[in-house]
Amino acid sequence: MSAGPAALVVGEPEREPTDKRWCEQVTLEFRNTGGTAVRSGTVTFGTHIIGALGIDWATVESAERLPVPIAPGSRKEGTWTVCVDAWRVPLGMHVETRDVSVRWE
């Protein structure tokens, strides 16, 4: 009898500023509610570049590896420093990593 596929539930991104306005620390919690371990995968971050008046100027995507393995029924946290090119974030602007998508096997 099969234990069923892995199924990841991803928490909301927890963001912390860094000493560079074009970077931030992003922490995610992953919970495997499936029947088999997550052995590989990627997390894609959508980092928004926000102007001084709150205007969302652009979104830049970046990808990192998942913190694997994630056993069935377990939780795991991962923290990444997510940055965009410094020239994209002039003085008075900042970044906010709001969007997260995950692919796993």
CSV table of C-alpha atoms in Angstrom, one decimal:
chain,number,residue,atom,x,y,z
A,1,MET,CA,0.0,0.0,0.0
A,2,SER,CA,1.3,3.5,-1.0
A,3,ALA,CA,1.8,6.1,1.7
A,4,GLY,CA,0.7,8.8,-0.7
A,5,PRO,CA,2.6,11.7,-2.2
A,6,ALA,CA,4.4,14.5,-0.3
A,7,ALA,CA,2.2,17.6,0.3
A,8,LEU,CA,3.9,20.8,1.4
A,9,VAL,CA,2.0,23.6,3.2
A,10,VAL,CA,4.0,26.8,3.1
A,11,GLY,CA,3.7,29.5,5.8
A,12,GLU,CA,3.6,33.2,5.2
A,13,PRO,CA,7.0,34.8,4.6
A,14,GLU,CA,8.6,36.4,7.7
A,15,ARG,CA,10.7,39.3,6.5
A,16,GLU,CA,13.5,41.1,8.3
A,17,PRO,CA,15.5,44.0,7.0
A,18,THR,CA,19.3,43.8,6.4
A,19,ASP,CA,21.9,46.6,6.3
A,20,LYS,CA,21.4,46.8,2.5
A,21,ARG,CA,18.1,48.3,1.3
A,22,TRP,CA,18.1,45.9,-1.7
A,23,CYS,CA,18.2,42.8,0.5
A,24,GLU,CA,16.1,41.2,3.2
A,25,GLN,CA,16.1,38.0,5.3
A,26,VAL,CA,13.1,35.9,4.5
A,27,THR,CA,12.1,32.9,6.7
A,28,LEU,CA,9.5,30.3,5.6
A,29,GLU,CA,8.0,27.4,7.4
A,30,PHE,CA,7.3,24.2,5.5
A,31,ARG,CA,5.0,21.5,6.8
A,32,ASN,CA,4.8,18.1,5.0
A,33,THR,CA,1.2,16.9,5.4
A,34,GLY,CA,1.7,14.1,2.9
A,35,GLY,CA,2.8,10.5,3.2
A,36,THR,CA,6.3,10.6,1.7
A,37,ALA,CA,9.3,12.8,2.3
A,38,VAL,CA,10.1,15.9,0.2
A,39,ARG,CA,13.5,15.1,-1.3
A,40,SER,CA,14.2,18.1,-3.6
A,41,GLY,CA,12.6,21.3,-4.8
A,42,THR,CA,12.8,25.0,-5.2
A,43,VAL,CA,11.2,28.0,-3.6
A,44,THR,CA,10.8,31.1,-5.8
A,45,PHE,CA,10.6,34.5,-4.3
A,46,GLY,CA,8.9,37.5,-5.8
A,47,THR,CA,10.6,40.6,-4.5
A,48,HIS,CA,8.8,43.9,-5.0
A,49,ILE,CA,10.7,47.1,-5.4
A,50,ILE,CA,8.8,49.8,-3.6
A,51,GLY,CA,9.3,53.5,-4.1
A,52,ALA,CA,9.3,56.3,-1.5
A,53,LEU,CA,5.6,57.0,-2.1
A,54,GLY,CA,4.6,53.3,-1.8
A,55,ILE,CA,4.4,52.7,-5.6
A,56,ASP,CA,5.3,49.1,-6.6
A,57,TRP,CA,7.8,49.7,-9.4
A,58,ALA,CA,8.8,46.1,-10.3
A,59,THR,CA,8.9,42.5,-9.1
A,60,VAL,CA,12.1,40.5,-9.4
A,61,GLU,CA,12.1,36.7,-9.1
A,62,SER,CA,14.8,34.6,-7.5
A,63,ALA,CA,14.9,30.9,-6.7
A,64,GLU,CA,16.6,28.9,-3.9
A,65,ARG,CA,16.7,25.2,-3.0
A,66,LEU,CA,14.3,23.8,-0.4
A,67,PRO,CA,15.7,22.8,3.0
A,68,VAL,CA,15.3,19.0,2.3
A,69,PRO,CA,14.6,16.3,3.3
A,70,ILE,CA,11.3,17.2,4.9
A,71,ALA,CA,9.9,14.0,6.4
A,72,PRO,CA,6.1,13.1,6.4
A,73,GLY,CA,4.3,14.9,9.2
A,74,SER,CA,7.3,17.2,10.0
A,75,ARG,CA,8.0,20.9,9.9
A,76,LYS,CA,11.2,22.6,8.7
A,77,GLU,CA,12.2,26.3,8.5
A,78,GLY,CA,14.4,27.9,5.9
A,79,THR,CA,15.9,31.3,6.0
A,80,TRP,CA,17.4,33.0,2.9
A,81,THR,CA,18.9,36.4,2.2
A,82,VAL,CA,16.9,37.6,-0.8
A,83,CYS,CA,18.5,40.4,-2.8
A,84,VAL,CA,17.9,42.2,-6.1
A,85,ASP,CA,20.6,44.2,-8.0
A,86,ALA,CA,21.6,47.2,-5.9
A,87,TRP,CA,21.0,49.6,-8.9
A,88,ARG,CA,17.3,48.7,-9.0
A,89,VAL,CA,16.7,50.2,-5.5
A,90,PRO,CA,17.8,53.8,-5.4
A,91,LEU,CA,18.0,55.8,-2.2
A,92,GLY,CA,14.5,56.2,-0.6
A,93,MET,CA,13.2,52.9,-2.1
A,94,HIS,CA,13.2,49.4,-0.5
A,95,VAL,CA,12.3,45.8,-1.2
A,96,GLU,CA,9.5,43.6,0.1
A,97,THR,CA,9.5,39.9,-0.6
A,98,ARG,CA,5.7,39.2,-0.8
A,99,ASP,CA,5.3,36.3,-3.2
A,100,VAL,CA,6.4,32.8,-2.7
A,101,SER,CA,5.9,29.7,-4.8
A,102,VAL,CA,7.2,26.2,-4.2
A,103,ARG,CA,7.9,23.1,-6.4
A,104,TRP,CA,8.9,19.8,-4.8
A,105,GLU,CA,9.4,16.1,-5.5
